[in-house]
mmCIF file of C-alpha atoms in Angstrom:
data_model
loop_
_atom_site.group_PDB
_atom_site.id
_atom_site.type_symbol
_atom_site.label_atom_id
_atom_site.label_comp_id
_atom_site.label_asym_id
_atom_site.label_seq_id
_atom_site.Cartn_x
_atom_site.Cartn_y
_atom_site.Cartn_z
ATOM 1 C CA MET Q 721 6.625 -7.114 -28.136
ATOM 2 C CA SER Q 722 5.741 -5.819 -31.451
ATOM 3 C CA SER Q 723 2.552 -5.848 -29.553
ATOM 4 C CA ARG Q 724 3.638 -2.597 -28.153
ATOM 5 C CA ILE Q 725 3.556 -1.435 -31.676
ATOM 6 C CA SER Q 726 -0.178 -1.677 -31.394
ATOM 7 C CA LEU Q 727 -0.675 0.059 -28.138
ATOM 8 C CA ILE Q 728 1.284 3.034 -29.394
ATOM 9 C CA ALA Q 729 -0.297 2.772 -32.732
ATOM 10 C CA CYS Q 730 -3.177 4.905 -31.767
ATOM 11 C CA THR Q 731 -6.561 4.628 -30.339
ATOM 12 C CA VAL Q 732 -9.007 5.548 -32.978
ATOM 13 C CA SER Q 733 -11.627 4.991 -30.333
ATOM 14 C CA ALA Q 734 -10.721 7.924 -28.186
ATOM 15 C CA LEU Q 735 -9.653 11.521 -27.844
ATOM 16 C CA ALA Q 736 -7.043 12.039 -25.104
ATOM 17 C CA PHE Q 737 -6.053 13.701 -22.099
ATOM 18 C CA VAL Q 738 -6.131 16.859 -20.017
ATOM 19 C CA ALA Q 739 -8.198 19.567 -18.458
ATOM 20 C CA PRO Q 740 -7.190 22.517 -16.279
ATOM 21 C CA LEU Q 741 -8.881 24.583 -13.698
ATOM 22 C CA HIS Q 742 -6.300 27.170 -13.078
ATOM 23 C CA ALA Q 743 -4.004 24.524 -14.447
ATOM 24 C CA ALA Q 744 -4.919 21.211 -16.091
ATOM 25 C CA ASP Q 745 -5.549 17.488 -16.151
ATOM 26 C CA LEU Q 746 -2.759 15.182 -17.221
ATOM 27 C CA LEU Q 747 -3.018 11.989 -19.130
ATOM 28 C CA PRO Q 748 -2.663 9.063 -18.781
ATOM 29 C CA ALA Q 749 -2.402 9.958 -15.102
ATOM 30 C CA THR Q 750 -4.730 12.876 -15.200
ATOM 31 C CA ALA Q 751 -3.041 15.760 -13.485
ATOM 32 C CA PRO Q 752 -4.557 17.564 -10.548
ATOM 33 C CA GLN Q 753 -6.087 20.993 -10.898
ATOM 34 C CA PRO Q 754 -6.239 23.821 -8.371
ATOM 35 C CA GLN Q 755 -9.967 24.038 -7.964
ATOM 36 C CA THR Q 756 -12.656 24.447 -5.362
ATOM 37 C CA ALA Q 757 -13.486 21.042 -3.845
ATOM 38 C CA GLN Q 758 -16.875 19.415 -4.419
ATOM 39 C CA PRO Q 759 -19.276 19.227 -1.489
ATOM 40 C CA ASN Q 760 -18.120 15.687 -0.740
ATOM 41 C CA GLY Q 761 -14.451 16.598 -1.222
ATOM 42 C CA TRP Q 762 -13.920 14.351 -4.283
ATOM 43 C CA THR Q 763 -13.329 15.251 -7.950
ATOM 44 C CA PHE Q 764 -13.210 12.804 -10.844
ATOM 45 C CA SER Q 765 -12.028 12.923 -14.430
ATOM 46 C CA PHE Q 766 -12.285 10.591 -17.434
ATOM 47 C CA ALA Q 767 -10.053 10.913 -20.516
ATOM 48 C CA PRO Q 768 -10.215 8.752 -23.612
ATOM 49 C CA TYR Q 769 -7.280 9.673 -25.845
ATOM 50 C CA PHE Q 770 -5.732 9.261 -29.277
ATOM 51 C CA TRP Q 771 -2.021 8.466 -29.665
ATOM 52 C CA VAL Q 772 -0.471 7.948 -33.094
ATOM 53 C CA ALA Q 773 3.043 6.741 -32.455
ATOM 54 C CA GLY Q 774 5.931 5.227 -34.315
ATOM 55 C CA LEU Q 775 7.862 2.225 -33.042
ATOM 56 C CA ASP Q 776 11.591 1.611 -32.907
ATOM 57 C CA GLY Q 777 13.070 -1.486 -31.363
ATOM 58 C CA LYS Q 778 13.374 -5.266 -31.529
ATOM 59 C CA THR Q 779 11.213 -8.266 -30.708
ATOM 60 C CA GLN Q 780 11.801 -12.007 -30.571
ATOM 61 C CA VAL Q 781 9.830 -15.160 -29.868
ATOM 62 C CA PHE Q 782 11.436 -18.432 -28.830
ATOM 63 C CA GLY Q 783 13.116 -20.313 -31.644
ATOM 64 C CA LEU Q 784 13.174 -17.452 -34.196
ATOM 65 C CA PRO Q 785 15.741 -14.729 -34.857
ATOM 66 C CA THR Q 786 15.377 -11.247 -33.434
ATOM 67 C CA VAL Q 787 13.223 -9.012 -35.578
ATOM 68 C CA ASP Q 788 13.914 -5.223 -35.863
ATOM 69 C CA ILE Q 789 10.931 -2.950 -36.175
ATOM 70 C CA ASN Q 790 11.195 0.641 -37.418
ATOM 71 C CA GLN Q 791 7.887 2.295 -38.198
ATOM 72 C CA ASP Q 792 6.970 5.943 -38.402
ATOM 73 C CA PHE Q 793 3.751 7.118 -36.734
ATOM 74 C CA SER Q 794 2.520 8.200 -40.208
ATOM 75 C CA ASP Q 795 2.542 4.512 -41.274
ATOM 76 C CA ILE Q 796 1.015 3.027 -38.129
ATOM 77 C CA LEU Q 797 -2.707 3.595 -38.890
ATOM 78 C CA LYS Q 798 -2.850 1.239 -41.857
ATOM 79 C CA ASP Q 799 -1.562 -1.600 -39.650
ATOM 80 C CA LEU Q 800 -3.906 -1.064 -36.700
ATOM 81 C CA ASP Q 801 -6.593 -3.734 -36.288
ATOM 82 C CA PHE Q 802 -8.112 -2.371 -33.075
ATOM 83 C CA ALA Q 803 -7.132 -0.097 -30.199
ATOM 84 C CA PHE Q 804 -8.571 1.520 -27.094
ATOM 85 C CA MET Q 805 -6.925 3.962 -24.693
ATOM 86 C CA ALA Q 806 -8.354 5.801 -21.697
ATOM 87 C CA ALA Q 807 -7.340 7.258 -18.343
ATOM 88 C CA GLY Q 808 -9.106 8.294 -15.183
ATOM 89 C CA GLU Q 809 -8.430 9.926 -11.832
ATOM 90 C CA ALA Q 810 -10.158 10.335 -8.458
ATOM 91 C CA ARG Q 811 -8.821 13.166 -6.253
ATOM 92 C CA TYR Q 812 -9.360 14.198 -2.653
ATOM 93 C CA ASP Q 813 -7.509 17.300 -1.468
ATOM 94 C CA ARG Q 814 -3.787 16.646 -2.135
ATOM 95 C CA PHE Q 815 -4.203 12.896 -2.687
ATOM 96 C CA SER Q 816 -5.120 11.160 -5.936
ATOM 97 C CA ILE Q 817 -5.624 7.701 -7.426
ATOM 98 C CA PHE Q 818 -5.225 7.330 -11.192
ATOM 99 C CA THR Q 819 -5.228 4.712 -13.913
ATOM 100 C CA ASP Q 820 -4.229 4.418 -17.588
ATOM 101 C CA ILE Q 821 -5.392 1.557 -19.799
ATOM 102 C CA ILE Q 822 -4.113 0.686 -23.274
ATOM 103 C CA TYR Q 823 -5.180 -2.182 -25.551
ATOM 104 C CA ALA Q 824 -4.075 -2.631 -29.148
ATOM 105 C CA ARG Q 825 -3.906 -5.257 -31.837
ATOM 106 C CA ILE Q 826 -1.681 -4.735 -34.862
ATOM 107 C CA THR Q 827 -0.450 -6.619 -37.906
ATOM 108 C CA THR Q 828 2.600 -5.213 -39.778
ATOM 109 C CA ASP Q 829 5.279 -6.195 -42.215
ATOM 110 C CA ALA Q 830 7.496 -3.208 -41.381
ATOM 111 C CA ALA Q 831 10.198 -5.387 -39.875
ATOM 112 C CA THR Q 832 13.401 -7.201 -40.787
ATOM 113 C CA PRO Q 833 14.995 -10.324 -39.339
ATOM 114 C CA ARG Q 834 18.434 -9.968 -37.764
ATOM 115 C CA GLY Q 835 21.092 -12.351 -39.018
ATOM 116 C CA VAL Q 836 18.734 -14.368 -41.232
ATOM 117 C CA ILE Q 837 17.757 -13.855 -44.876
ATOM 118 C CA ALA Q 838 14.000 -13.854 -45.462
ATOM 119 C CA ASP Q 839 11.906 -12.350 -48.209
ATOM 120 C CA GLU Q 840 9.053 -11.333 -45.959
ATOM 121 C CA VAL Q 841 8.589 -10.719 -42.242
ATOM 122 C CA ASP Q 842 5.096 -10.335 -40.708
ATOM 123 C CA VAL Q 843 4.501 -9.392 -37.098
ATOM 124 C CA LYS Q 844 1.115 -9.684 -35.387
ATOM 125 C CA SER Q 845 0.812 -8.427 -31.857
ATOM 126 C CA VAL Q 846 -1.676 -7.868 -29.072
ATOM 127 C CA THR Q 847 -0.727 -5.621 -26.187
ATOM 128 C CA PHE Q 848 -2.548 -4.713 -22.971
ATOM 129 C CA SER Q 849 -1.107 -2.308 -20.452
ATOM 130 C CA SER Q 850 -2.755 -1.095 -17.252
ATOM 131 C CA LEU Q 851 -1.228 1.466 -14.884
ATOM 132 C CA LEU Q 852 -2.566 1.995 -11.350
ATOM 133 C CA GLY Q 853 -0.961 4.647 -9.240
ATOM 134 C CA VAL Q 854 -1.253 7.177 -6.411
ATOM 135 C CA GLY Q 855 -0.124 10.782 -6.229
ATOM 136 C CA TYR Q 856 0.484 13.552 -3.717
ATOM 137 C CA THR Q 857 0.675 17.316 -4.377
ATOM 138 C CA VAL Q 858 3.960 18.690 -3.080
ATOM 139 C CA TYR Q 859 3.557 22.227 -4.523
ATOM 140 C CA GLU Q 860 0.551 24.284 -5.576
ATOM 141 C CA ASP Q 861 -0.174 27.964 -6.231
ATOM 142 C CA PRO Q 862 -2.833 29.762 -8.337
ATOM 143 C CA LYS Q 863 -0.881 29.020 -11.550
ATOM 144 C CA ALA Q 864 1.069 25.808 -11.009
ATOM 145 C CA ARG Q 865 0.779 22.331 -9.485
ATOM 146 C CA LEU Q 866 3.346 19.536 -8.999
ATOM 147 C CA ASP Q 867 2.611 15.971 -7.880
ATOM 148 C CA VAL Q 868 4.917 13.131 -6.996
ATOM 149 C CA ILE Q 869 3.496 9.809 -8.183
ATOM 150 C CA ALA Q 870 4.152 6.088 -7.805
ATOM 151 C CA GLY Q 871 2.402 2.997 -9.049
ATOM 152 C CA ALA Q 872 2.532 -0.353 -10.861
ATOM 153 C CA ARG Q 873 2.126 -1.070 -14.573
ATOM 154 C CA TYR Q 874 0.862 -4.466 -15.696
ATOM 155 C CA TRP Q 875 1.779 -5.690 -19.175
ATOM 156 C CA HIS Q 876 0.469 -8.502 -21.380
ATOM 157 C CA ALA Q 877 2.169 -8.963 -24.744
ATOM 158 C CA GLU Q 878 1.455 -11.624 -27.337
ATOM 159 C CA THR Q 879 3.441 -11.729 -30.576
ATOM 160 C CA THR Q 880 3.328 -13.835 -33.701
ATOM 161 C CA ILE Q 881 6.282 -13.627 -36.080
ATOM 162 C CA GLY Q 882 6.057 -15.121 -39.563
ATOM 163 C CA LEU Q 883 9.076 -15.492 -41.862
ATOM 164 C CA SER Q 884 8.770 -16.546 -45.463
ATOM 165 C CA GLY Q 885 11.110 -17.001 -48.434
ATOM 166 C CA GLY Q 886 14.895 -16.710 -48.454
ATOM 167 C CA LEU Q 887 17.131 -19.109 -46.533
ATOM 168 C CA ILE Q 888 14.780 -19.640 -43.627
ATOM 169 C CA GLY Q 889 11.770 -20.833 -45.632
ATOM 170 C CA ASN Q 890 8.266 -20.484 -44.199
ATOM 171 C CA VAL Q 891 8.097 -20.332 -40.402
ATOM 172 C CA SER Q 892 5.569 -18.903 -37.961
ATOM 173 C CA ARG Q 893 5.635 -18.852 -34.131
ATOM 174 C CA THR Q 894 3.610 -17.260 -31.356
ATOM 175 C CA ASP Q 895 4.758 -16.392 -27.815
ATOM 176 C CA SER Q 896 3.454 -14.241 -24.976
ATOM 177 C CA ALA Q 897 4.457 -12.812 -21.610
ATOM 178 C CA ASN Q 898 2.918 -11.111 -18.560
ATOM 179 C CA TRP Q 899 4.829 -8.922 -16.133
ATOM 180 C CA VAL Q 900 4.534 -6.023 -13.680
ATOM 181 C CA ASP Q 901 6.808 -2.986 -13.307
ATOM 182 C CA GLY Q 902 6.942 -0.489 -10.475
ATOM 183 C CA VAL Q 903 7.200 3.164 -11.628
ATOM 184 C CA ALA Q 904 7.642 6.555 -9.950
ATOM 185 C CA GLY Q 905 7.959 10.147 -11.085
ATOM 186 C CA VAL Q 906 6.329 13.533 -11.259
ATOM 187 C CA LYS Q 907 3.482 15.251 -13.130
ATOM 188 C CA GLY Q 908 2.451 18.859 -13.195
ATOM 189 C CA ASN Q 909 0.979 21.796 -15.085
ATOM 190 C CA TYR Q 910 1.420 25.553 -15.440
ATOM 191 C CA SER Q 911 -1.192 28.083 -16.613
ATOM 192 C CA LEU Q 912 -0.056 30.586 -19.191
ATOM 193 C CA THR Q 913 -3.479 32.259 -19.297
ATOM 194 C CA ASP Q 914 -6.978 31.529 -17.970
ATOM 195 C CA LYS Q 915 -7.484 29.242 -21.019
ATOM 196 C CA VAL Q 916 -4.040 27.999 -22.067
ATOM 197 C CA TYR Q 917 -1.657 25.847 -20.026
ATOM 198 C CA LEU Q 918 1.362 23.610 -20.221
ATOM 199 C CA THR Q 919 1.243 20.073 -18.874
ATOM 200 C CA GLY Q 920 3.542 17.077 -18.635
ATOM 201 C CA TRP Q 921 4.869 14.121 -16.674
ATOM 202 C CA GLY Q 922 7.783 11.760 -16.382
ATOM 203 C CA MET Q 923 7.901 8.250 -14.966
ATOM 204 C CA ILE Q 924 10.614 5.580 -14.744
ATOM 205 C CA GLY Q 925 10.863 2.170 -13.167
ATOM 206 C CA ALA Q 926 11.582 -1.545 -13.582
ATOM 207 C CA GLY Q 927 10.445 -4.933 -12.298
ATOM 208 C CA GLY Q 928 9.611 -7.703 -14.769
ATOM 209 C CA ALA Q 929 11.260 -5.456 -17.358
ATOM 210 C CA ASP Q 930 14.768 -4.134 -17.041
ATOM 211 C CA LEU Q 931 13.551 -0.607 -17.805
ATOM 212 C CA ASP Q 932 10.081 1.039 -18.068
ATOM 213 C CA TRP Q 933 9.723 4.788 -18.747
ATOM 214 C CA ASP Q 934 7.130 7.244 -19.935
ATOM 215 C CA VAL Q 935 7.359 11.013 -20.652
ATOM 216 C CA LEU Q 936 4.954 13.575 -22.098
ATOM 217 C CA ALA Q 937 4.837 17.309 -22.837
ATOM 218 C CA GLY Q 938 1.730 19.080 -24.035
ATOM 219 C CA VAL Q 939 -0.246 22.309 -24.433
ATOM 220 C CA GLY Q 940 -3.870 22.417 -23.274
ATOM 221 C CA TYR Q 941 -6.888 24.603 -23.867
ATOM 222 C CA LYS Q 942 -9.748 24.939 -21.351
ATOM 223 C CA PHE Q 943 -13.177 25.299 -22.942
ATOM 224 C CA ASN Q 944 -14.958 25.456 -19.569
ATOM 225 C CA ASP Q 945 -14.649 23.961 -16.039
ATOM 226 C CA THR Q 946 -15.815 20.567 -17.398
ATOM 227 C CA ILE Q 947 -14.021 20.011 -20.742
ATOM 228 C CA SER Q 948 -10.467 20.667 -21.889
ATOM 229 C CA ALA Q 949 -8.371 19.594 -24.868
ATOM 230 C CA VAL Q 950 -4.664 18.963 -25.206
ATOM 231 C CA ALA Q 951 -2.124 18.261 -27.949
ATOM 232 C CA GLY Q 952 1.385 17.037 -27.199
ATOM 233 C CA TYR Q 953 4.116 14.498 -27.752
ATOM 234 C CA ARG Q 954 4.581 11.276 -25.770
ATOM 235 C CA ALA Q 955 7.373 8.681 -25.682
ATOM 236 C CA LEU Q 956 7.204 5.355 -23.882
ATOM 237 C CA GLY Q 957 9.921 2.763 -23.655
ATOM 238 C CA VAL Q 958 10.166 -0.746 -22.196
ATOM 239 C CA ASP Q 959 12.940 -3.353 -22.236
ATOM 240 C CA TYR Q 960 11.665 -6.855 -21.407
ATOM 241 C CA SER Q 961 13.338 -10.179 -22.123
ATOM 242 C CA ASN Q 962 12.707 -13.649 -20.631
ATOM 243 C CA ASP Q 963 12.864 -17.281 -21.845
ATOM 244 C CA GLY Q 964 13.434 -16.365 -25.490
ATOM 245 C CA PHE Q 965 10.744 -13.684 -25.586
ATOM 246 C CA THR Q 966 11.995 -10.137 -26.107
ATOM 247 C CA TYR Q 967 10.164 -6.830 -26.230
ATOM 248 C CA ASP Q 968 12.627 -3.906 -26.349
ATOM 249 C CA VAL Q 969 11.003 -0.890 -27.973
ATOM 250 C CA ILE Q 970 10.452 2.844 -27.814
ATOM 251 C CA GLU Q 971 7.061 4.176 -28.900
ATOM 252 C CA HIS Q 972 6.810 7.892 -29.663
ATOM 253 C CA GLY Q 973 4.486 10.290 -31.447
ATOM 254 C CA PRO Q 974 1.814 13.010 -31.151
ATOM 255 C CA ILE Q 975 -1.074 12.575 -28.755
ATOM 256 C CA PHE Q 976 -4.425 14.350 -28.705
ATOM 257 C CA GLY Q 977 -7.386 14.217 -26.380
ATOM 258 C CA ALA Q 978 -10.096 15.608 -24.154
ATOM 259 C CA VAL Q 979 -10.771 15.343 -20.437
ATOM 260 C CA ILE Q 980 -14.199 15.380 -18.856
ATOM 261 C CA ARG Q 981 -14.346 16.434 -15.231
ATOM 262 C CA PHE Q 982 -17.262 15.775 -12.865
#
């Protein structure tokens, strides 16, 4: 739950997403680019990225009260223990296969218990998210490209909540959950010049969670046919609850990165 706080936290181990040809790559599901096919017909891209995001929502483990978390992305870095984020895509003509992987571990005290008086609230979370999807280009011209996409996102969340002081005394519990959500949406890009382009995507779905959504808008710059850089804003939300375990949060903040095409 608060685990998600980690994944959004940021990945100090990477850069981020996109690269255009006449358009650009999209992250986490790297977007397609209008470009001459390789001799074998396949193109590939790899995109480590950096996302510094705030977290708003609530989390709960069995037997403890719901904990509200409200943390700005400017405060997230000091709580991050470790994080890694990267995306990749393989493309053949109009078809593509893509993935987005996020791992984060965070410890924070930026939370408050709901309905219970406690002097301190500590939340420690580990989150792993892996998206595997396919895409198909429905529109393409020299300046623009639009794909429809569908896939499945696997989640693993482990959360430890510690309450101390006040009426509740000293209590600490750990709980975890694993689930899969189906998602679908669109991604695309539009070239403003030979070097500068707009890029973005939107996905929504459900499954193990009641709701799972992800949107991004960014501006990219193409250094050459191999490397591009992008800066933008991403928001990701998930609402999961089962057997006393709740993870209902929205992560949002700036994202930066680079895409390497080969």
